[in-house]
């Protein structure tokens, strides 16, 4: 059996995972780690491939699937989010879509808390004061921020990441409320969290933290109306996906004081241009989509993304299949290309 041909859109930070790819497959690797392939490169290199290992920066739509050809069996993404992939179209074509849930949960939850603390205690502003020699002296009202104890954290999307963010909140003696498309009675008991409809959560929370996936339903879920429901002393944290929040409305809210601040790891436009309105505001903390950027998580994601791809090509169930309906369209035995 000839080795399956695969396109890998970036080198991955796991030597073992990369070796496994080369052991089983004929690998076409986009070697520039810092920049995604251009659209033209993606369309050219995917041609004739049996599998694609992509990142969240690669838009995998009909045009890419057409360019690949009907032999494409699996799209394995090095991310938990899969909003950059047209999953419905993949399913129709019998293409397995795999992702990396779980292994990055703690990393993203920890980054969420880093952002919460940074915005509430004005860490970025404070750092700038020291570096720029603007620290006048210790004085009673210098760089005051919000204390967390006794405050209410509102979690939008109590999934894997949202649940860990809720668990950590206990250590700060906070009350936690949540909104999700489904009520989660088990988690309510386990984590001591209380369900609220979205509008009530927005009215009550001192900190609103977003953890929903980007879907048609969650696009601009937080817009002008929702931001106006929040307390003027509240903070918005987004480590999910940029387009869940309407950026124009958020900038207005931050400028006009509808809310006190925001901390963001994700944006509608990534990379965020440095002349963007958000970069001019003092009451925001900005991070360049580094939620899962720990040595541990990025290696585990690489191992999982590669295992997913190889397992499908061996005709076995991957560790995480986004579109299980595909099993009926092209059963696993029909995707098999690698003998044990
Ligand atoms: P998850 O376990 O699937 O959690 C998402 C939660 O949102 C689930 O409880 C889900 O409910 C709920 N939900 C889905 N649609 C909703 C809607 N319309 N309204 C309200 N709730 C809704 O996913 P996760 O692993 O926690 O990851 C969450 C997201 O974080 C990812 O999709 C990704 O976009 C983002 N992320 C960002 C980074 C980063 O670097 N900043 C890293 C990793 C992930 P059901 O369980 O009923 O579907
Ligand atoms: C990162 O944003 C991911 O979805 O894994």
Short mmCIF file of C-alpha atoms and ligand atoms in Angstrom, two decimals:
data_model
loop_
_atom_site.label_atom_id
_atom_site.label_comp_id
_atom_site.label_asym_id
_atom_site.label_seq_id
_atom_site.Cartn_x
_atom_site.Cartn_y
_atom_site.Cartn_z
CA UNK A 1 0.00 0.00 0.00
CA UNK A 2 1.54 3.42 -0.93
CA UNK A 3 1.92 5.91 1.91
CA UNK A 4 -0.98 8.39 2.16
CA UNK A 5 -0.16 11.89 0.95
CA UNK A 6 -0.74 14.61 3.51
CA UNK A 7 -0.42 18.39 3.68
CA UNK A 8 0.61 19.85 7.05
CA UNK A 9 0.17 23.61 7.22
CA UNK A 10 2.79 24.26 9.97
CA UNK A 11 5.53 22.40 11.84
CA UNK A 12 4.10 21.22 15.18
CA UNK A 13 5.89 21.42 18.57
CA UNK A 14 6.14 17.68 19.22
CA UNK A 15 9.10 15.77 17.83
CA UNK A 16 7.29 12.46 18.41
CA UNK A 17 4.20 13.67 16.54
CA UNK A 18 6.20 14.93 13.55
CA UNK A 19 8.17 11.65 13.44
CA UNK A 20 4.94 9.68 13.45
CA UNK A 21 3.66 11.70 10.49
CA UNK A 22 6.84 11.00 8.49
CA UNK A 23 6.76 7.30 9.48
CA UNK A 24 3.29 6.68 8.07
CA UNK A 25 2.77 9.38 5.44
CA UNK A 26 4.31 11.20 2.52
CA UNK A 27 4.43 14.65 4.09
CA UNK A 28 4.17 18.00 2.33
CA UNK A 29 5.02 20.50 5.09
CA UNK A 30 4.54 24.29 5.05
CA UNK A 31 7.78 25.07 6.86
CA UNK A 32 7.22 28.73 7.76
CA UNK A 33 6.04 28.32 11.35
CA UNK A 34 5.10 31.97 11.88
CA UNK A 35 2.94 32.54 8.82
CA UNK A 36 0.06 30.49 7.41
CA UNK A 37 0.18 29.39 3.80
CA UNK A 38 -1.38 31.98 1.51
CA UNK A 39 -4.73 31.04 0.01
CA UNK A 40 -2.96 30.21 -3.26
CA UNK A 41 -0.41 28.00 -1.47
CA UNK A 42 -3.16 26.21 0.45
CA UNK A 43 -5.15 25.54 -2.75
CA UNK A 44 -2.03 24.34 -4.56
CA UNK A 45 -0.60 22.10 -1.83
CA UNK A 46 -3.87 20.44 -0.82
CA UNK A 47 -4.31 19.11 -4.38
CA UNK A 48 -4.28 15.31 -4.52
CA UNK A 49 -3.80 14.88 -0.75
CA UNK A 50 -5.46 12.13 1.29
CA UNK A 51 -5.33 14.09 4.53
CA UNK A 52 -4.89 17.64 5.74
CA UNK A 53 -3.48 18.74 9.09
CA UNK A 54 -4.45 22.40 9.47
CA UNK A 55 -4.52 25.26 11.96
CA UNK A 56 -7.31 27.66 12.92
CA UNK A 57 -5.77 30.23 10.57
CA UNK A 58 -6.52 28.03 7.53
CA UNK A 59 -10.03 28.46 6.15
CA UNK A 60 -11.17 25.06 4.93
CA UNK A 61 -14.17 25.70 2.72
CA UNK A 62 -15.67 24.21 -0.46
CA UNK A 63 -13.01 25.77 -2.64
CA UNK A 64 -10.24 24.03 -0.64
CA UNK A 65 -12.13 20.73 -0.59
CA UNK A 66 -12.69 20.97 -4.37
CA UNK A 67 -9.00 21.77 -4.88
CA UNK A 68 -8.04 18.74 -2.76
CA UNK A 69 -10.17 16.29 -4.75
CA UNK A 70 -12.49 13.41 -3.83
CA UNK A 71 -9.71 11.26 -2.30
CA UNK A 72 -9.41 13.62 0.74
CA UNK A 73 -10.37 11.50 3.75
CA UNK A 74 -9.56 13.52 6.84
CA UNK A 75 -9.13 17.12 8.01
CA UNK A 76 -7.44 17.17 11.39
CA UNK A 77 -7.21 20.57 13.03
CA UNK A 78 -4.62 21.62 15.60
CA UNK A 79 -7.31 23.36 17.70
CA UNK A 80 -10.47 22.59 19.60
CA UNK A 81 -12.44 25.25 17.69
CA UNK A 82 -13.52 24.19 14.22
CA UNK A 83 -15.36 27.29 12.99
CA UNK A 84 -12.72 27.67 10.24
CA UNK A 85 -13.85 24.38 8.67
CA UNK A 86 -17.02 23.84 6.65
CA UNK A 87 -17.95 20.72 8.61
CA UNK A 88 -21.28 20.20 6.85
CA UNK A 89 -19.58 20.15 3.47
CA UNK A 90 -16.90 17.76 4.77
CA UNK A 91 -19.57 15.38 6.08
CA UNK A 92 -21.42 15.39 2.73
CA UNK A 93 -18.16 14.44 1.04
CA UNK A 94 -17.35 11.70 3.55
CA UNK A 95 -14.41 13.64 5.04
CA UNK A 96 -13.61 13.01 8.71
CA UNK A 97 -13.11 16.21 10.74
CA UNK A 98 -11.09 15.88 13.96
CA UNK A 99 -10.08 18.40 16.66
CA UNK A 100 -8.18 18.58 19.96
CA UNK A 101 -10.61 19.07 22.88
CA UNK A 102 -9.59 18.66 26.51
CA UNK A 103 -5.81 18.87 26.25
CA UNK A 104 -5.88 22.69 26.19
CA UNK A 105 -8.73 23.27 28.62
CA UNK A 106 -6.59 24.13 31.68
CA UNK A 107 -4.29 26.37 29.61
CA UNK A 108 -7.19 28.45 28.28
CA UNK A 109 -8.91 28.62 31.67
CA UNK A 110 -5.64 29.79 33.26
CA UNK A 111 -5.19 32.46 30.56
CA UNK A 112 -8.76 33.57 31.22
CA UNK A 113 -7.86 34.10 34.87
CA UNK A 114 -4.65 35.88 33.90
CA UNK A 115 -6.78 38.30 31.86
CA UNK A 116 -9.37 38.70 34.63
CA UNK A 117 -6.66 39.61 37.14
CA UNK A 118 -4.83 41.80 34.64
CA UNK A 119 -7.87 43.91 33.78
CA UNK A 120 -9.33 44.07 37.30
CA UNK A 121 -5.98 45.04 38.88
CA UNK A 122 -4.78 47.15 35.92
CA UNK A 123 -1.53 45.19 35.58
CA UNK A 124 -0.71 46.37 32.06
CA UNK A 125 -1.26 50.03 32.95
CA UNK A 126 0.78 49.54 36.13
CA UNK A 127 3.68 47.94 34.26
CA UNK A 128 3.71 50.86 31.83
CA UNK A 129 3.77 53.37 34.71
CA UNK A 130 6.90 51.76 36.14
CA UNK A 131 8.73 51.32 32.82
CA UNK A 132 7.95 54.85 31.61
CA UNK A 133 9.05 56.48 34.88
CA UNK A 134 5.52 57.72 35.61
CA UNK A 135 5.30 56.19 39.10
CA UNK A 136 4.93 59.29 41.29
CA UNK A 137 4.88 57.71 44.79
CA UNK A 138 2.65 55.38 46.78
CA UNK A 139 -0.65 57.23 47.23
CA UNK A 140 -4.13 56.18 48.37
CA UNK A 141 -6.01 56.25 45.07
CA UNK A 142 -3.21 55.22 42.70
CA UNK A 143 -4.30 52.57 40.13
CA UNK A 144 -7.30 51.29 42.06
CA UNK A 145 -8.95 48.14 40.75
CA UNK A 146 -11.75 45.73 41.60
CA UNK A 147 -11.41 43.08 44.30
CA UNK A 148 -12.74 39.64 43.30
CA UNK A 149 -13.92 38.25 46.65
CA UNK A 150 -17.71 38.30 46.90
CA UNK A 151 -18.19 39.41 43.29
CA UNK A 152 -20.25 37.55 40.70
CA UNK A 153 -18.66 35.82 37.73
CA UNK A 154 -20.98 35.16 34.78
CA UNK A 155 -19.88 32.35 32.48
CA UNK A 156 -21.38 32.20 29.01
CA UNK A 157 -20.94 28.59 27.82
CA UNK A 158 -20.35 26.11 30.64
CA UNK A 159 -18.42 23.58 28.56
CA UNK A 160 -14.94 22.21 29.18
CA UNK A 161 -13.18 25.59 29.48
CA UNK A 162 -16.09 27.44 31.11
CA UNK A 163 -16.32 24.73 33.81
CA UNK A 164 -12.62 25.01 34.72
CA UNK A 165 -12.91 28.81 34.86
CA UNK A 166 -15.86 28.28 37.26
CA UNK A 167 -13.86 25.80 39.36
CA UNK A 168 -10.97 28.27 39.77
CA UNK A 169 -13.44 31.03 40.79
CA UNK A 170 -14.08 29.12 44.03
CA UNK A 171 -10.54 29.97 45.12
CA UNK A 172 -11.44 33.65 44.90
CA UNK A 173 -14.66 33.21 46.92
CA UNK A 174 -16.78 34.40 44.04
CA UNK A 175 -20.41 33.60 43.24
CA UNK A 176 -20.65 31.94 39.82
CA UNK A 177 -23.67 32.11 37.52
CA UNK A 178 -23.79 30.69 34.00
CA UNK A 179 -25.75 30.71 30.78
CA UNK A 180 -25.58 27.88 28.28
CA UNK A 181 -27.74 26.62 25.44
CA UNK A 182 -28.48 23.62 27.73
CA UNK A 183 -28.87 23.67 31.51
CA UNK A 184 -26.28 21.46 33.19
CA UNK A 185 -27.73 20.17 36.51
CA UNK A 186 -24.72 17.89 37.21
CA UNK A 187 -22.30 20.79 36.89
CA UNK A 188 -24.59 23.02 38.95
CA UNK A 189 -24.17 20.56 41.83
CA UNK A 190 -20.50 19.80 41.25
CA UNK A 191 -19.33 23.40 40.81
CA UNK A 192 -21.97 25.20 42.87
CA UNK A 193 -22.99 27.37 39.93
CA UNK A 194 -26.43 28.79 39.21
CA UNK A 195 -28.17 28.93 35.82
CA UNK A 196 -29.47 32.31 34.58
CA UNK A 197 -30.98 33.37 31.26
CA UNK A 198 -28.42 35.44 29.32
CA UNK A 199 -30.02 38.85 29.97
CA UNK A 200 -30.16 38.21 33.72
CA UNK A 201 -26.56 37.02 33.77
CA UNK A 202 -25.46 40.19 31.98
CA UNK A 203 -27.36 42.38 34.46
CA UNK A 204 -25.98 40.59 37.54
CA UNK A 205 -22.37 39.71 36.76
CA UNK A 206 -19.37 41.82 37.75
CA UNK A 207 -17.30 39.85 35.25
CA UNK A 208 -18.74 38.22 32.12
CA UNK A 209 -16.51 35.57 30.56
CA UNK A 210 -17.30 34.10 27.13
CA UNK A 211 -16.66 30.40 26.44
CA UNK A 212 -19.07 29.44 23.62
CA UNK A 213 -17.92 28.16 20.23
CA UNK A 214 -18.39 30.42 17.20
CA UNK A 215 -21.50 29.27 15.36
CA UNK A 216 -24.31 30.95 13.40
CA UNK A 217 -26.16 31.25 16.72
CA UNK A 218 -23.28 32.79 18.71
CA UNK A 219 -22.11 35.28 16.04
CA UNK A 220 -22.38 38.76 17.67
CA UNK A 221 -24.15 37.19 20.66
CA UNK A 222 -22.75 40.12 22.68
CA UNK A 223 -23.74 43.33 20.89
CA UNK A 224 -24.90 46.82 21.78
CA UNK A 225 -28.10 45.64 23.51
CA UNK A 226 -26.24 43.07 25.63
CA UNK A 227 -23.41 45.46 26.57
CA UNK A 228 -25.99 48.02 27.70
CA UNK A 229 -27.48 45.41 30.05
CA UNK A 230 -24.14 45.01 31.84
CA UNK A 231 -23.23 46.98 34.97
CA UNK A 232 -21.15 50.13 34.34
CA UNK A 233 -18.60 48.62 36.75
CA UNK A 234 -18.45 45.25 34.96
CA UNK A 235 -15.71 43.69 32.83
CA UNK A 236 -16.04 41.57 29.68
CA UNK A 237 -13.53 38.77 29.05
CA UNK A 238 -13.38 36.94 25.72
CA UNK A 239 -11.08 33.96 25.22
CA UNK A 240 -13.50 32.12 22.89
CA UNK A 241 -13.75 33.63 19.40
CA UNK A 242 -13.66 37.29 18.33
CA UNK A 243 -16.88 37.32 16.28
CA UNK A 244 -18.95 36.24 19.30
CA UNK A 245 -18.64 39.90 20.38
CA UNK A 246 -19.59 42.82 18.10
CA UNK A 247 -16.31 44.79 18.18
CA UNK A 248 -17.83 48.11 17.07
CA UNK A 249 -20.37 47.92 19.90
CA UNK A 250 -17.64 46.94 22.38
CA UNK A 251 -15.45 49.90 21.42
CA UNK A 252 -18.46 52.20 21.93
CA UNK A 253 -19.21 50.58 25.29
CA UNK A 254 -15.61 51.01 26.46
CA UNK A 255 -15.39 54.63 25.28
CA UNK A 256 -18.75 55.67 26.66
CA UNK A 257 -18.41 53.81 29.96
CA UNK A 258 -21.31 51.34 29.57
CA UNK A 259 -18.83 48.84 31.08
CA UNK A 260 -15.58 49.43 32.96
CA UNK A 261 -13.22 47.33 30.89
CA UNK A 262 -12.53 44.31 28.70
CA UNK A 263 -9.79 41.74 28.33
CA UNK A 264 -9.57 39.96 25.00
CA UNK A 265 -7.52 37.10 23.59
CA UNK A 266 -9.50 36.80 20.36
CA UNK A 267 -10.67 39.30 17.77
CA UNK A 268 -12.90 39.63 14.73
CA UNK A 269 -9.76 40.48 12.78
CA UNK A 270 -6.58 38.55 13.65
CA UNK A 271 -3.85 39.73 13.85
CA UNK A 272 -5.43 42.91 15.27
CA UNK A 273 -3.95 45.92 13.41
CA UNK A 274 -1.97 48.12 15.86
CA UNK A 275 -3.94 51.21 14.77
CA UNK A 276 -7.24 49.53 15.74
CA UNK A 277 -9.53 51.53 18.05
CA UNK A 278 -9.11 48.87 20.76
CA UNK A 279 -5.36 49.53 20.91
CA UNK A 280 -6.00 53.18 21.78
CA UNK A 281 -8.07 52.41 24.87
CA UNK A 282 -6.65 52.26 28.40
CA UNK A 283 -9.45 50.11 29.81
CA UNK A 284 -8.62 47.00 27.77
CA UNK A 285 -6.04 44.24 28.03
CA UNK A 286 -5.19 42.59 24.72
CA UNK A 287 -3.51 39.25 24.07
CA UNK A 288 -2.64 37.77 20.64
CA UNK A 289 -4.77 34.58 20.75
CA UNK A 290 -2.50 32.75 23.22
CA UNK A 291 -5.16 30.87 25.18
CA UNK A 292 -3.59 27.45 24.62
CA UNK A 293 0.00 28.71 24.41
CA UNK A 294 1.64 26.59 27.12
CA UNK A 295 4.44 24.11 26.38
CA UNK A 296 2.22 21.38 27.77
CA UNK A 297 -0.95 22.15 25.83
CA UNK A 298 0.71 22.86 22.48
CA UNK A 299 2.60 19.55 22.60
CA UNK A 300 -0.48 17.61 23.64
CA UNK A 301 -2.46 19.26 20.83
CA UNK A 302 0.20 18.20 18.32
CA UNK A 303 0.14 14.60 19.58
CA UNK A 304 -3.65 14.53 19.47
CA UNK A 305 -4.01 16.14 16.03
CA UNK A 306 -1.49 13.68 14.58
CA UNK A 307 -3.03 10.67 16.33
CA UNK A 308 -6.46 11.70 15.03
CA UNK A 309 -5.17 11.82 11.46
CA UNK A 310 -3.23 8.54 11.64
CA UNK A 311 -6.06 6.69 13.37
CA UNK A 312 -8.53 7.65 10.63
CA UNK A 313 -6.06 6.59 7.96
CA UNK A 314 -5.67 3.26 9.79
CA UNK A 315 -9.45 2.84 9.60
CA UNK A 316 -9.83 3.35 13.36
CA UNK A 317 -11.91 5.74 15.44
CA UNK A 318 -9.99 9.01 16.03
CA UNK A 319 -9.66 10.43 19.55
CA UNK A 320 -12.07 13.25 18.71
CA UNK A 321 -14.42 13.20 15.75
CA UNK A 322 -16.35 16.43 15.15
CA UNK A 323 -18.76 14.91 12.60
CA UNK A 324 -19.77 11.38 13.69
CA UNK A 325 -22.47 11.37 10.96
CA UNK A 326 -19.62 10.84 8.50
CA UNK A 327 -19.32 7.25 9.73
CA UNK A 328 -22.51 6.42 7.82
CA UNK A 329 -21.41 8.21 4.66
CA UNK A 330 -17.90 6.75 4.40
CA UNK A 331 -17.39 3.96 6.97
CA UNK A 332 -13.99 3.68 8.64
CA UNK A 333 -12.98 0.55 6.69
CA UNK A 334 -13.33 2.58 3.48
CA UNK A 335 -10.94 5.32 4.63
CA UNK A 336 -8.22 2.88 5.63
CA UNK A 337 -4.89 3.56 3.89
CA UNK A 338 -2.36 2.43 6.52
CA UNK A 339 -1.79 -1.20 7.49
CA UNK A 340 -0.70 -1.72 11.12
P1 LIG B 1 -17.13 23.11 24.74
O1 LIG B 1 -16.73 22.14 25.79
O2 LIG B 1 -17.87 22.62 23.55
O3 LIG B 1 -17.92 24.31 25.44
C1 LIG B 1 -18.74 25.20 24.77
C2 LIG B 1 -20.01 25.38 25.57
O4 LIG B 1 -20.82 26.36 24.93
C3 LIG B 1 -20.85 24.10 25.67
O5 LIG B 1 -21.36 23.96 26.97
C4 LIG B 1 -21.95 24.35 24.66
O6 LIG B 1 -23.15 23.66 24.95
C5 LIG B 1 -22.14 25.84 24.82
N1 LIG B 1 -22.84 26.44 23.68
C6 LIG B 1 -22.78 26.09 22.36
N2 LIG B 1 -23.58 26.90 21.63
C7 LIG B 1 -24.14 27.75 22.49
C8 LIG B 1 -25.08 28.82 22.35
N3 LIG B 1 -25.61 29.13 21.16
N4 LIG B 1 -25.46 29.50 23.46
C9 LIG B 1 -24.96 29.16 24.67
N5 LIG B 1 -24.10 28.17 24.87
C10 LIG B 1 -23.68 27.48 23.80
O7 LIG B 1 -15.83 23.82 24.16
P2 LIG B 1 -14.49 24.25 24.93
O8 LIG B 1 -13.47 23.20 24.77
O9 LIG B 1 -14.86 24.72 26.29
O10 LIG B 1 -14.05 25.48 24.02
C11 LIG B 1 -14.89 26.60 23.87
C12 LIG B 1 -14.38 27.53 22.80
O11 LIG B 1 -13.21 28.19 23.25
C13 LIG B 1 -13.90 26.83 21.51
O12 LIG B 1 -14.98 26.55 20.64
C14 LIG B 1 -12.95 27.84 20.92
O13 LIG B 1 -13.64 28.69 20.04
C15 LIG B 1 -12.48 28.64 22.12
N6 LIG B 1 -11.05 28.41 22.38
C16 LIG B 1 -10.20 29.48 22.38
C17 LIG B 1 -8.87 29.30 22.66
C18 LIG B 1 -7.91 30.45 22.69
O14 LIG B 1 -6.74 30.25 22.37
N7 LIG B 1 -8.32 31.62 23.09
C19 LIG B 1 -8.36 28.02 22.89
C20 LIG B 1 -9.25 26.95 22.89
C21 LIG B 1 -10.61 27.17 22.65
P3 LIG B 1 -23.32 22.13 24.41
O15 LIG B 1 -22.40 21.30 25.25
O16 LIG B 1 -24.73 21.83 24.60
O17 LIG B 1 -22.90 22.15 22.95
C1 LIG B 2 -7.82 27.83 19.81
O1 LIG B 2 -8.34 28.90 19.67
C2 LIG B 2 -8.51 26.59 19.66
O2 LIG B 2 -9.67 26.59 19.24
O3 LIG B 2 -7.89 25.55 19.95
#
